[in-house]
Each structure stands twice: as C-alpha cells, then as structure tokens.
PDB file of C-alpha atoms in Angstrom:
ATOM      1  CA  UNK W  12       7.714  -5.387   5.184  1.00  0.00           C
ATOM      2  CA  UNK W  13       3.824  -5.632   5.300  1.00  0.00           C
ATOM      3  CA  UNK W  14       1.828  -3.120   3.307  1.00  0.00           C
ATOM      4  CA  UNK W  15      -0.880  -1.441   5.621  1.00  0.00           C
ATOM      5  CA  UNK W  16      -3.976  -0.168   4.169  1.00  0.00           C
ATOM      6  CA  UNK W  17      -6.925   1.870   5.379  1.00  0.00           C
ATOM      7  CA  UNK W  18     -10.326   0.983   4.786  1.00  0.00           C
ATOM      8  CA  UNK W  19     -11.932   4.537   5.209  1.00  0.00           C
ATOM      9  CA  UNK W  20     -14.831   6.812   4.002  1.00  0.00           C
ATOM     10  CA  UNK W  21     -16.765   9.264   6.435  1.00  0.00           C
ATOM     11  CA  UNK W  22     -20.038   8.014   4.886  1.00  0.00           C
ATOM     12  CA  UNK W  23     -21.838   4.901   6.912  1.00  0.00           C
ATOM     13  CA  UNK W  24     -23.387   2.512   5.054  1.00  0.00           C
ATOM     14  CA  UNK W  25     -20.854   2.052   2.247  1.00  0.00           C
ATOM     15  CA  UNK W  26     -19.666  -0.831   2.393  1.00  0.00           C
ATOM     16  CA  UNK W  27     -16.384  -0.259   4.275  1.00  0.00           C
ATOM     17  CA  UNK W  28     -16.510  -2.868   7.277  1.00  0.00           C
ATOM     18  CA  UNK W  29     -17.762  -5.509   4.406  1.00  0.00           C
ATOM     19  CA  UNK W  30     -14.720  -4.649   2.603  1.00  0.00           C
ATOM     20  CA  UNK W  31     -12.342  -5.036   5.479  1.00  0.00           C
ATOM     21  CA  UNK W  32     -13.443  -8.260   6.332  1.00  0.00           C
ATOM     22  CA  UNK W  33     -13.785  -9.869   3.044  1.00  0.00           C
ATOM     23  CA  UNK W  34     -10.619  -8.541   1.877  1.00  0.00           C
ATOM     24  CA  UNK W  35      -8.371  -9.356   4.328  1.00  0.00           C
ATOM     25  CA  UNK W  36     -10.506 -13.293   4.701  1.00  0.00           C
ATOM     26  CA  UNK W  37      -9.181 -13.196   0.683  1.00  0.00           C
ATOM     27  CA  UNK W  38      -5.581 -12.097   1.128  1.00  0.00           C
ATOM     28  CA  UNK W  39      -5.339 -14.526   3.392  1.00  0.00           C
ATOM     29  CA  UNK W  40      -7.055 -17.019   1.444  1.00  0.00           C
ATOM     30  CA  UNK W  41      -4.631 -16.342  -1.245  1.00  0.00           C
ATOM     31  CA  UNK W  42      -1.583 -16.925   1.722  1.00  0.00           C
ATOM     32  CA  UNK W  43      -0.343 -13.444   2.154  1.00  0.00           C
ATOM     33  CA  UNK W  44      -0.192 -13.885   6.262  1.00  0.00           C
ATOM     34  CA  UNK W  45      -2.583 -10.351   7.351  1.00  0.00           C
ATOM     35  CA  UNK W  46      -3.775  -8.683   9.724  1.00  0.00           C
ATOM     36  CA  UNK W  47      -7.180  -7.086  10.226  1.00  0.00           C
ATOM     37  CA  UNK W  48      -7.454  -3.916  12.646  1.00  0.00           C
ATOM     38  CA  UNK W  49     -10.960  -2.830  13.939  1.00  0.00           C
ATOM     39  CA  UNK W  50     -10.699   0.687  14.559  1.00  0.00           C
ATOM     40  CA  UNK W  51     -14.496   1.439  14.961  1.00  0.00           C
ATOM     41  CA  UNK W  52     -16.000   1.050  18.341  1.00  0.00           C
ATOM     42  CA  UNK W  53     -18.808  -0.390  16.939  1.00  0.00           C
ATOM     43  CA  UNK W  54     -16.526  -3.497  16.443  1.00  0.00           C
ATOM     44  CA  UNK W  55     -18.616  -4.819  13.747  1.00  0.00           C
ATOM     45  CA  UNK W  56     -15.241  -6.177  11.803  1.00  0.00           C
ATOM     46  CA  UNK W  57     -14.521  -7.893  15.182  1.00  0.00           C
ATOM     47  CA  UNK W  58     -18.368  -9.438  15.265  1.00  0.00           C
ATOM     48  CA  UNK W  59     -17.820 -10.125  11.656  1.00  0.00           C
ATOM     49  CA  UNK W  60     -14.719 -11.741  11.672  1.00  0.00           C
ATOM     50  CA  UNK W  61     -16.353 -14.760  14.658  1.00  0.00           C
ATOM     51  CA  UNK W  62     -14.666 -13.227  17.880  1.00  0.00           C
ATOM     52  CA  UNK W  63     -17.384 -11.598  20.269  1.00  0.00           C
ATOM     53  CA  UNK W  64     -16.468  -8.085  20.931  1.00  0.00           C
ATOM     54  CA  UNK W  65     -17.307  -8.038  24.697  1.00  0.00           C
ATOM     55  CA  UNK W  66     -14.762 -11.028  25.079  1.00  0.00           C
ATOM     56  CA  UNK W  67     -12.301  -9.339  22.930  1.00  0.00           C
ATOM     57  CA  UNK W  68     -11.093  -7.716  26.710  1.00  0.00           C
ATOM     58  CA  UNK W  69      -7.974  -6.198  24.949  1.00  0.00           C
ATOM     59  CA  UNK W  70      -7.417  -4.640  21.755  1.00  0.00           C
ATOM     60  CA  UNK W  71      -6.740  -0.765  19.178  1.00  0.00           C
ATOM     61  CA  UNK W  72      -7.617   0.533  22.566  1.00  0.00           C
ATOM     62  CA  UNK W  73      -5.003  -1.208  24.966  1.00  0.00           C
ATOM     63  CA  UNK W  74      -2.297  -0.373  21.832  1.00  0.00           C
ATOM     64  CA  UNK W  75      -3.394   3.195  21.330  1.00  0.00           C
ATOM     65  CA  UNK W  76      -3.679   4.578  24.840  1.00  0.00           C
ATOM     66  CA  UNK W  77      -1.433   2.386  27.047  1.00  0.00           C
ATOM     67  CA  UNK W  78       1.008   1.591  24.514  1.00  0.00           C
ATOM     68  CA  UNK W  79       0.428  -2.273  24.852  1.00  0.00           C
ATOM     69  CA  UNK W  80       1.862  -4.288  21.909  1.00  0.00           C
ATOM     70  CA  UNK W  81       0.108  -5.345  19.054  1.00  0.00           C
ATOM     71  CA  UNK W  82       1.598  -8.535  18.528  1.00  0.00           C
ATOM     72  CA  UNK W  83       0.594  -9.431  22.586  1.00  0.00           C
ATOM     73  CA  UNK W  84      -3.172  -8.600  21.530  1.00  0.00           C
ATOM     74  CA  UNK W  85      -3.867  -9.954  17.889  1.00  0.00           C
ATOM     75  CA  UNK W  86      -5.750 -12.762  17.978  1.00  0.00           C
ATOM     76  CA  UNK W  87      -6.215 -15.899  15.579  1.00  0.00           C
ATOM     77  CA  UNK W  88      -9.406 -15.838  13.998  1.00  0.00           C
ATOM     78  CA  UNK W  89     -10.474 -19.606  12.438  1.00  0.00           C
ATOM     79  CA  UNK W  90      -8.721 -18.738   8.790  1.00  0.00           C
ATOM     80  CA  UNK W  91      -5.534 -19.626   7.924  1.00  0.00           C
ATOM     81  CA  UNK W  92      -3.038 -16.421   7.785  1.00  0.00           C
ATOM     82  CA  UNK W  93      -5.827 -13.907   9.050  1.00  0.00           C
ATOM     83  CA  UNK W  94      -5.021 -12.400  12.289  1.00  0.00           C
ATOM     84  CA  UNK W  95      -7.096  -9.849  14.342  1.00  0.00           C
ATOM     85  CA  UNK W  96      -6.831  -7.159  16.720  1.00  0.00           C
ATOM     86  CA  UNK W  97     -10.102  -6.281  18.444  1.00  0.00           C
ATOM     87  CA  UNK W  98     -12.319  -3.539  19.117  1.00  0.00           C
ATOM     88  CA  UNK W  99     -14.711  -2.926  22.173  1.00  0.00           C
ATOM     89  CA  UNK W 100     -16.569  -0.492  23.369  1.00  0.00           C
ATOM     90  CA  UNK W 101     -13.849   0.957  25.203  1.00  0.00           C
ATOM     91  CA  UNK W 102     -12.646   2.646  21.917  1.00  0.00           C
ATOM     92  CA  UNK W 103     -15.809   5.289  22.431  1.00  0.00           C
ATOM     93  CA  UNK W 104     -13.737   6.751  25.185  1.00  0.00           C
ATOM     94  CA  UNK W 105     -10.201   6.547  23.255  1.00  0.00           C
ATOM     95  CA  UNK W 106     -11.372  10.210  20.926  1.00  0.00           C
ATOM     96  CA  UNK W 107     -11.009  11.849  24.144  1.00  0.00           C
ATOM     97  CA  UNK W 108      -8.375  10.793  25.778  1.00  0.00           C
ATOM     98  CA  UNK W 109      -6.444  11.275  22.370  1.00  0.00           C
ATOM     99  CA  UNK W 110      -7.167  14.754  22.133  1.00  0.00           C
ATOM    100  CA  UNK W 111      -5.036  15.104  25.720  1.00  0.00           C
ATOM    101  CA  UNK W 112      -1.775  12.612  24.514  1.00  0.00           C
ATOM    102  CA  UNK W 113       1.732  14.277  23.112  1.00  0.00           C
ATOM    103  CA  UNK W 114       1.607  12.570  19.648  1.00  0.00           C
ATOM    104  CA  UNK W 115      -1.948  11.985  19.563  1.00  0.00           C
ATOM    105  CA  UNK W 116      -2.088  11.383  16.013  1.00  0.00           C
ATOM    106  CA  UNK W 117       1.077   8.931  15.414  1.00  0.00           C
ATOM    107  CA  UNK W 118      -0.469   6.579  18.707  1.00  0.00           C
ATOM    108  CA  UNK W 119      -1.323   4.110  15.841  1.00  0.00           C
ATOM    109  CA  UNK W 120       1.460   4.463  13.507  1.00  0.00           C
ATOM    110  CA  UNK W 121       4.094   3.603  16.494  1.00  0.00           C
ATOM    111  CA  UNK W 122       1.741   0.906  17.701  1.00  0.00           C
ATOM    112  CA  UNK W 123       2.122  -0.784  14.187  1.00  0.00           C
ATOM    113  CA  UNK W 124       5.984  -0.731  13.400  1.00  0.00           C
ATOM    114  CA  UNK W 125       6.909  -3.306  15.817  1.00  0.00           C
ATOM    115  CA  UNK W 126       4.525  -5.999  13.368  1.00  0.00           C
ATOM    116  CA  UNK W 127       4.547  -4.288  10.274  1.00  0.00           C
ATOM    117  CA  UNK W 128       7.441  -6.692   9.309  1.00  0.00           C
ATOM    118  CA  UNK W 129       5.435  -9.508  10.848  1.00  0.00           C
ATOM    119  CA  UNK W 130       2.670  -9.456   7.717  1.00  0.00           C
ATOM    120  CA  UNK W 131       2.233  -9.294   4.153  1.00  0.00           C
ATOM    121  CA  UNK W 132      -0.943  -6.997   4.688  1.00  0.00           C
ATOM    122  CA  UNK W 133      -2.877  -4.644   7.085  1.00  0.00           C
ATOM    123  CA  UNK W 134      -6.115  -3.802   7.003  1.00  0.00           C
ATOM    124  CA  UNK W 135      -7.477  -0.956   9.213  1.00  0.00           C
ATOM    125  CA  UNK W 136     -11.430  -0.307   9.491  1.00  0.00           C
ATOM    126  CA  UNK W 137     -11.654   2.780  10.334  1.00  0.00           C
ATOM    127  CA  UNK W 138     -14.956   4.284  11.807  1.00  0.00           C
ATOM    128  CA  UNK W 139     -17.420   6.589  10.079  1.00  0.00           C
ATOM    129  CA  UNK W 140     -15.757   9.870  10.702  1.00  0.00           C
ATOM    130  CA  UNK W 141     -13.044  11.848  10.379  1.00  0.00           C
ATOM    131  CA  UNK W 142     -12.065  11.952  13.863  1.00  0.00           C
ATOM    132  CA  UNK W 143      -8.967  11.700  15.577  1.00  0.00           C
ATOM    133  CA  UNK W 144      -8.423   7.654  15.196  1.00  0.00           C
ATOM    134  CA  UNK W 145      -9.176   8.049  11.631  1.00  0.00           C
ATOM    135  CA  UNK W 146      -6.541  10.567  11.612  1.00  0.00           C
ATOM    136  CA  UNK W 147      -4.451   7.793  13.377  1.00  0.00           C
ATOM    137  CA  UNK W 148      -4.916   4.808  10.565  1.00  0.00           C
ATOM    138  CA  UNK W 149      -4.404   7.430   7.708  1.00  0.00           C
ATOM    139  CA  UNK W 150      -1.188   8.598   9.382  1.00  0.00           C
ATOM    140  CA  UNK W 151       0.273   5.190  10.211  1.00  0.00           C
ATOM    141  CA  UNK W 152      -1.368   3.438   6.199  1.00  0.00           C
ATOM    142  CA  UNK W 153       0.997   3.550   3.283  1.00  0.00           C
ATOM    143  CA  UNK W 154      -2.055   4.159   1.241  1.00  0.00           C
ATOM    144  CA  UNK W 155      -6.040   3.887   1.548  1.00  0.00           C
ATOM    145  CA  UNK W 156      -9.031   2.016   0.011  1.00  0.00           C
ATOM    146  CA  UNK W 157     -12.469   4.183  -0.276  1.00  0.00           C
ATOM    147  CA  UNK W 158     -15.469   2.349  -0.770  1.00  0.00           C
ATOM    148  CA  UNK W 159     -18.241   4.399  -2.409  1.00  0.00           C
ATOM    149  CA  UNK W 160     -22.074   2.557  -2.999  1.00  0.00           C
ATOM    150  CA  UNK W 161     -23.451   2.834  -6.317  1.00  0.00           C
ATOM    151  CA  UNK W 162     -26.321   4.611  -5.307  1.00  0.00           C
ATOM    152  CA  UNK W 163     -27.565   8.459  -4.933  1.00  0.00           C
ATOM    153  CA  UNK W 164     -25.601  10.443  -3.482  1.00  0.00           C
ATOM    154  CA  UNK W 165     -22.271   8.401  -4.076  1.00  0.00           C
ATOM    155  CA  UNK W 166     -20.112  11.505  -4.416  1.00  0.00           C
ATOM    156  CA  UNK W 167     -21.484  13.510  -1.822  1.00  0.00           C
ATOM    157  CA  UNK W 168     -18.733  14.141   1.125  1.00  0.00           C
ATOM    158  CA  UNK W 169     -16.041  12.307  -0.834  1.00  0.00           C
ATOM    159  CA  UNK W 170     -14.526  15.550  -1.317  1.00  0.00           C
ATOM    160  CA  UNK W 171     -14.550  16.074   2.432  1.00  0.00           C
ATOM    161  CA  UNK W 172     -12.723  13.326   2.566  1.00  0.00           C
ATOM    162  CA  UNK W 173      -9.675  13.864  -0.291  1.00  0.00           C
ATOM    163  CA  UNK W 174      -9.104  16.721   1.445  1.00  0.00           C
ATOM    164  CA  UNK W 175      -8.352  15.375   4.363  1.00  0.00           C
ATOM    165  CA  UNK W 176      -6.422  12.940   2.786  1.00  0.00           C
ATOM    166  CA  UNK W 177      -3.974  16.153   1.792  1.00  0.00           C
ATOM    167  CA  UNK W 178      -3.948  17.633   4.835  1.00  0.00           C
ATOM    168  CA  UNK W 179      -2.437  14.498   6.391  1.00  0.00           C
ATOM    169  CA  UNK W 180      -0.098  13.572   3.178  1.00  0.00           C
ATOM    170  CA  UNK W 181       1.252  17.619   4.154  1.00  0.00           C
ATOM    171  CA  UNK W 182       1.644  17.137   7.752  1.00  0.00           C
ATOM    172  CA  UNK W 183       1.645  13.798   9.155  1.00  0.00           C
ATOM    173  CA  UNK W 184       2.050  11.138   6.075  1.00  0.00           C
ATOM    174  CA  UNK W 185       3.521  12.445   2.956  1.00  0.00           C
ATOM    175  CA  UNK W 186       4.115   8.668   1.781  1.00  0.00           C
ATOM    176  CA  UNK W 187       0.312   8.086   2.153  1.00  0.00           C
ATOM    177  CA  UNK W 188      -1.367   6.932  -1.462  1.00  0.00           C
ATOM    178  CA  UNK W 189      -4.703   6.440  -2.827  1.00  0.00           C
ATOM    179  CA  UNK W 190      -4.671   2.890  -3.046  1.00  0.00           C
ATOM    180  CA  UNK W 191      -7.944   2.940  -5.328  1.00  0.00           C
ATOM    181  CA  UNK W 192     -11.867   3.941  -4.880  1.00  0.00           C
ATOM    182  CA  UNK W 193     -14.097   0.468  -4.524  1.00  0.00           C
ATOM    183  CA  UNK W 194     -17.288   0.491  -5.853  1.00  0.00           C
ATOM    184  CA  UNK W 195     -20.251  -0.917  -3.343  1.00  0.00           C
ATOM    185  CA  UNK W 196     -23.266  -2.146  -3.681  1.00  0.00           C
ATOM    186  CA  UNK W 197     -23.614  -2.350  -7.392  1.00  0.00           C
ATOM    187  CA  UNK W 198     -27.056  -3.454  -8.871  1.00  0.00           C
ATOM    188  CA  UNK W 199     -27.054  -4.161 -12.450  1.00  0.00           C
ATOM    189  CA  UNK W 200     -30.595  -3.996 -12.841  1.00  0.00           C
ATOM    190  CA  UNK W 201     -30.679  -0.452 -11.644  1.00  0.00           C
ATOM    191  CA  UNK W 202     -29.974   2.291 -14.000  1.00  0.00           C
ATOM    192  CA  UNK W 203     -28.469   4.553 -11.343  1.00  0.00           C
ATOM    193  CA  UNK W 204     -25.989   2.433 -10.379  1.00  0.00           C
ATOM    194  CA  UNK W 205     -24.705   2.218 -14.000  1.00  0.00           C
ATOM    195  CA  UNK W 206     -24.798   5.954 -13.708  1.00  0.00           C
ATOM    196  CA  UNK W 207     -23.011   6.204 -10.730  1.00  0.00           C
ATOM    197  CA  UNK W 208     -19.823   4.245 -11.872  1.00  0.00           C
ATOM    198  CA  UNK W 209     -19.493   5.981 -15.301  1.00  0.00           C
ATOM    199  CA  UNK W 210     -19.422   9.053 -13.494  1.00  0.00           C
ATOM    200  CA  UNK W 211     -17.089   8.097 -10.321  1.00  0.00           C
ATOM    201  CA  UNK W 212     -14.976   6.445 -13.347  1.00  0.00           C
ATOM    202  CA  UNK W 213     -15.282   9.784 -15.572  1.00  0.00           C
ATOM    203  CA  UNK W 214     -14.097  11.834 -12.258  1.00  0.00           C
ATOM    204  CA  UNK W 215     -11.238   9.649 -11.349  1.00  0.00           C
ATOM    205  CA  UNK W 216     -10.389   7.217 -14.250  1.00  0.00           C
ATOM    206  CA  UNK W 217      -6.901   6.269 -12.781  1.00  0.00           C
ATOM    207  CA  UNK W 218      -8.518   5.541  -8.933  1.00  0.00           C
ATOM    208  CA  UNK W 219     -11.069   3.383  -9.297  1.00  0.00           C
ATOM    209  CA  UNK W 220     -10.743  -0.782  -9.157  1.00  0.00           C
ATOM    210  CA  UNK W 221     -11.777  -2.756 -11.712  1.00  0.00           C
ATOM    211  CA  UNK W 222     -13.417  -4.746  -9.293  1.00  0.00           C
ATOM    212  CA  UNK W 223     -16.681  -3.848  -8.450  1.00  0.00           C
ATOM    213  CA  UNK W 224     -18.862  -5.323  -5.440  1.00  0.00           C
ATOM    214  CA  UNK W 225     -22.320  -6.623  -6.213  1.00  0.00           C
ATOM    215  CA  UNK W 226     -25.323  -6.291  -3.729  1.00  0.00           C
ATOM    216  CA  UNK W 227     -24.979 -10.031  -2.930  1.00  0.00           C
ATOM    217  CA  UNK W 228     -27.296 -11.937  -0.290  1.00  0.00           C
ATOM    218  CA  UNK W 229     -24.601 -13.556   1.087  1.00  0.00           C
ATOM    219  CA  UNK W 230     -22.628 -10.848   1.369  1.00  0.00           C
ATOM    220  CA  UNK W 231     -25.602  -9.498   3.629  1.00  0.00           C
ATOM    221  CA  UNK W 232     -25.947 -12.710   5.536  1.00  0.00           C
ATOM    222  CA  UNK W 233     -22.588 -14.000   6.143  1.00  0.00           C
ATOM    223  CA  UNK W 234     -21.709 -11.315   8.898  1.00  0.00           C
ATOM    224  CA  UNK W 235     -24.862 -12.909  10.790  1.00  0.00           C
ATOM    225  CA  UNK W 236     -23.053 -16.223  11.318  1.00  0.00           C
ATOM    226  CA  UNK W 237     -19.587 -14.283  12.227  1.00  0.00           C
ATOM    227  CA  UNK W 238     -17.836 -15.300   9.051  1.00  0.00           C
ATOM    228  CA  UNK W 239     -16.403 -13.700   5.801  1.00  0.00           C
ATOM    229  CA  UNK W 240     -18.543 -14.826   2.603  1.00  0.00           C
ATOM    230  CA  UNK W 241     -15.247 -16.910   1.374  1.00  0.00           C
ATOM    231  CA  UNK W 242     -15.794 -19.010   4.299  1.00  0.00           C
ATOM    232  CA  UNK W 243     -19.789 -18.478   4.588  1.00  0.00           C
ATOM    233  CA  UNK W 244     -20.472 -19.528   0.814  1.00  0.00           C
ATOM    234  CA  UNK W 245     -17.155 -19.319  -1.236  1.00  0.00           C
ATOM    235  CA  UNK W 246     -19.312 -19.438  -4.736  1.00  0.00           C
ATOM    236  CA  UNK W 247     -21.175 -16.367  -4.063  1.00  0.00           C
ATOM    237  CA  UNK W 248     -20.833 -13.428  -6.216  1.00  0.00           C
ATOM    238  CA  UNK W 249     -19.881 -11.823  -3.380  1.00  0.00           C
ATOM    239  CA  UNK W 250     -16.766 -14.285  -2.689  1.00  0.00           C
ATOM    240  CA  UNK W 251     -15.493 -13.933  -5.721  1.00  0.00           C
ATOM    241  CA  UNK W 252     -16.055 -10.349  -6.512  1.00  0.00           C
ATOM    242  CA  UNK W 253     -13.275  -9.944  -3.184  1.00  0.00           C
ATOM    243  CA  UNK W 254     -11.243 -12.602  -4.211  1.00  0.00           C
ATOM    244  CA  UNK W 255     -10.651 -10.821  -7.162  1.00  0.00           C
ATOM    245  CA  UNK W 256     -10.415  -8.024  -5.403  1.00  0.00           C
ATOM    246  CA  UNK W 257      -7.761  -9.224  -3.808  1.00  0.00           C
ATOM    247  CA  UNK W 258      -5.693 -10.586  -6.624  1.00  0.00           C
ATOM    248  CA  UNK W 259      -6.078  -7.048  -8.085  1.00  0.00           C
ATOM    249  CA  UNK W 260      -4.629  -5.622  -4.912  1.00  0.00           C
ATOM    250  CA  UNK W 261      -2.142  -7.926  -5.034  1.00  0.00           C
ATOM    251  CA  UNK W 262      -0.490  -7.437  -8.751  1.00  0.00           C
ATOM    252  CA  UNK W 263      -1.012  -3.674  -8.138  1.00  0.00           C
ATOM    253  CA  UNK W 264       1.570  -4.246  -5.466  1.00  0.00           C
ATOM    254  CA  UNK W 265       3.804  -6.263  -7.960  1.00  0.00           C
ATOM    255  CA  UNK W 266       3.062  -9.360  -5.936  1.00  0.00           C
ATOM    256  CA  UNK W 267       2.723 -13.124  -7.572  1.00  0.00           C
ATOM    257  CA  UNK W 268      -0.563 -14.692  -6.770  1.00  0.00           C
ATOM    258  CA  UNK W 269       0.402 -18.590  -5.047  1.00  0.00           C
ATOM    259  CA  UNK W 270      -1.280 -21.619  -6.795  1.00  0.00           C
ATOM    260  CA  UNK W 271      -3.551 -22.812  -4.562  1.00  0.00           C
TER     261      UNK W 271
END
C-alpha cells in the first residue's frame, strides 16, 4: 500500500511545488513507482513536470467534484515510474463548489483509495492556503512534508499551520503525521540562513530533515524547460540535494534503496 504525502505550507514562495516535483522525479528515479498530484490551480507542478496544463483537459478537478477515477486520469509523464494527475484552471472553481458537497472534505481521500495500492508513493502539492482542498490532501495524506525557506521570516505562519494540522488529526485524520519540516532555499554564504536553521532545528529538533535544499540555478531553471533538475542537469546541487532527499524519505519509511 502506497504511502501518500502532502507537500503543504500556507506561505508562497517556499519552495513547496519545487519540492513536489523533484521529489517525486527522485522516488521514481530510485524505482519506487509514484504518483504526483497537482492540487494548486496554478498547475505549476503540472507545467513543471512537461505536460501543458491547458491540454491536461481532465484531472484533481474531474476526481474531486464528479467523482471520476484517478487511475482513468493520471497521466505518464517522460520518467520512468512517475505518474501524474493534472491541474487546470478549472480547480479555481472546485473551493466553491466544495463548500456545497456532503463530505466535502474526504472528496480527495475517497478519490485516492482505489490507487493507493497501485504506488509506492504520493505526492500532493497542495496550494498556498489553507482552504478547503488543502483540507482535502491533509485529510486523505498519511503524513505531510513542510517546506520552510531559510530566509526572514521563516517561522512566521508556521504556527497557523500546525494548528491546523491538529484540528484535522482531531476530526478528520487522526493517523495524519508530520512527515518532517524541509529546509528551502539555503544560502551558505548568508548568515541568516545559518540562523534560520539553528533556530527551526532548536524549535523542532526531531522534525526537521537532514537534507537541506540549496538555492541552486538549476533548480531555478529546470522548471523553464518542463523538467525536474534530475532530468534537467542530474549533477546539480540541486539534483542531488532531492535525491538524497529522497533516500532519506525512503529509510525513514523502513524501505531498501534499489542498486541502480
């Protein structure tokens, strides 16, 4: 049974659809078949990923609100064992039309258990809010990935954010787990960001991944040419700061690691 994981933090600009993408391109790398969900309607993990969101007719949308399968919609995106399933604009209307549904907030989580034996891993990228699809991908995720940049202001809203995470572990996911907190965007060079990750380590020293992602040009650039960096330039800092990611992700899980 496949392990599905939110990719979530209220915050833009963190890092999170980055993360998505070049964590699930590394999973896969690694062979662990996955599947990557873009739950923003800005369908920049769709864009990301090589599969042009205004072709992408079908997708979280289709699954959420007409109860369309998942395994119909996923699509094959050029890596070996990565699978996606789109976002498009229609997704701007699906908050609404949520808010009117019986169930609104287990639309994903229902959606999901007909493939969740189907992969290893599932990624959702979840948009920059705490609205009702959010709610969704925490509710139907056995645990949850926050990225947080090493830069000013790194903390601020992350409490917003924990507590949500209780409120749905109380009512609508009790299983739900902190998978760990990511750190983004780390310059070495820059004495904040050194301050930043002693204290995110010094106010959760059993959260955070010992992984942490570098600013990294072709982390910036690869998204441009509708790839993941692994793909894009597999050398890269970048590359291997998720690959390792990945592995870390992986033994956490008590999983082996293939030779490949």
């Amino acid at each position: 049974m496949g392990k599905i994981i939110a990719i979530a933090n209220q915050k833009g600009g963190v890092g999170k659809t980055t993360s998505a993408i070049n964590l699930a391109a590394s999973l896969a790398a690694l062979e662990y078949k996955t599947l990557l969900i873009d739950a923003d309607s800005q369908s920049n993990a769709t864009s990301g990923i090589g599969i042009d969101p205004e072709k992408a007719n079908r997708g979280v949308y289709d699954c959420m609100i007409n109860g369309e399968l998942v395994k119909d919609l996923a699509i094959k995106t050029s890596i070996d064992y990565l699978d996606l399933l789109p976002s498009n604009i229609d997704l701007v209307g699906a908050e609404l039309e949520l808010q009117a549904m019986e169930n609104r907030e287990q639309r994903m989580k229902t959606a999901l258990n007909d493939v969740k034996d189907d992969y290893d891993f599932i990624l959702i990228d979840c948009s920059p809010s705490l609205g009702v699809i959010t709610t969704n991908a925490l509710t139907a995720a056995d645990s949850v990935i926050i990225p947080i940049q090493c830069e000013y202001f790194a903390l601020e809203g992350l409490g917003k954010l924990l507590n949500t995470i209780k409120i749905i572990q109380k009512r609508l996911n009790p299983e739900l787990q902190i998978e760990g907190m990511l750190l983004t965007m780390y310059d070495l060079r820059v004495r904040l960001a050194n301050q930043v990750v002693e204290e995110v380590k010094s106010h959760f020293p059993k959260m955070v991944f010992e992984t942490i992602i570098p600013r990294n040009i072709k982390l910036s650039e690869s998204p441009s040419f509708g790839m993941p960096v692994l793909s894009y330039d597999a050398e890269s800092k970048g590359a291997i700061s998720y690959l390792n990611l990945a592995k870390e992700i992986i033994h956490k899980n008590g999983l082996s690691i293939p030779k490949v």
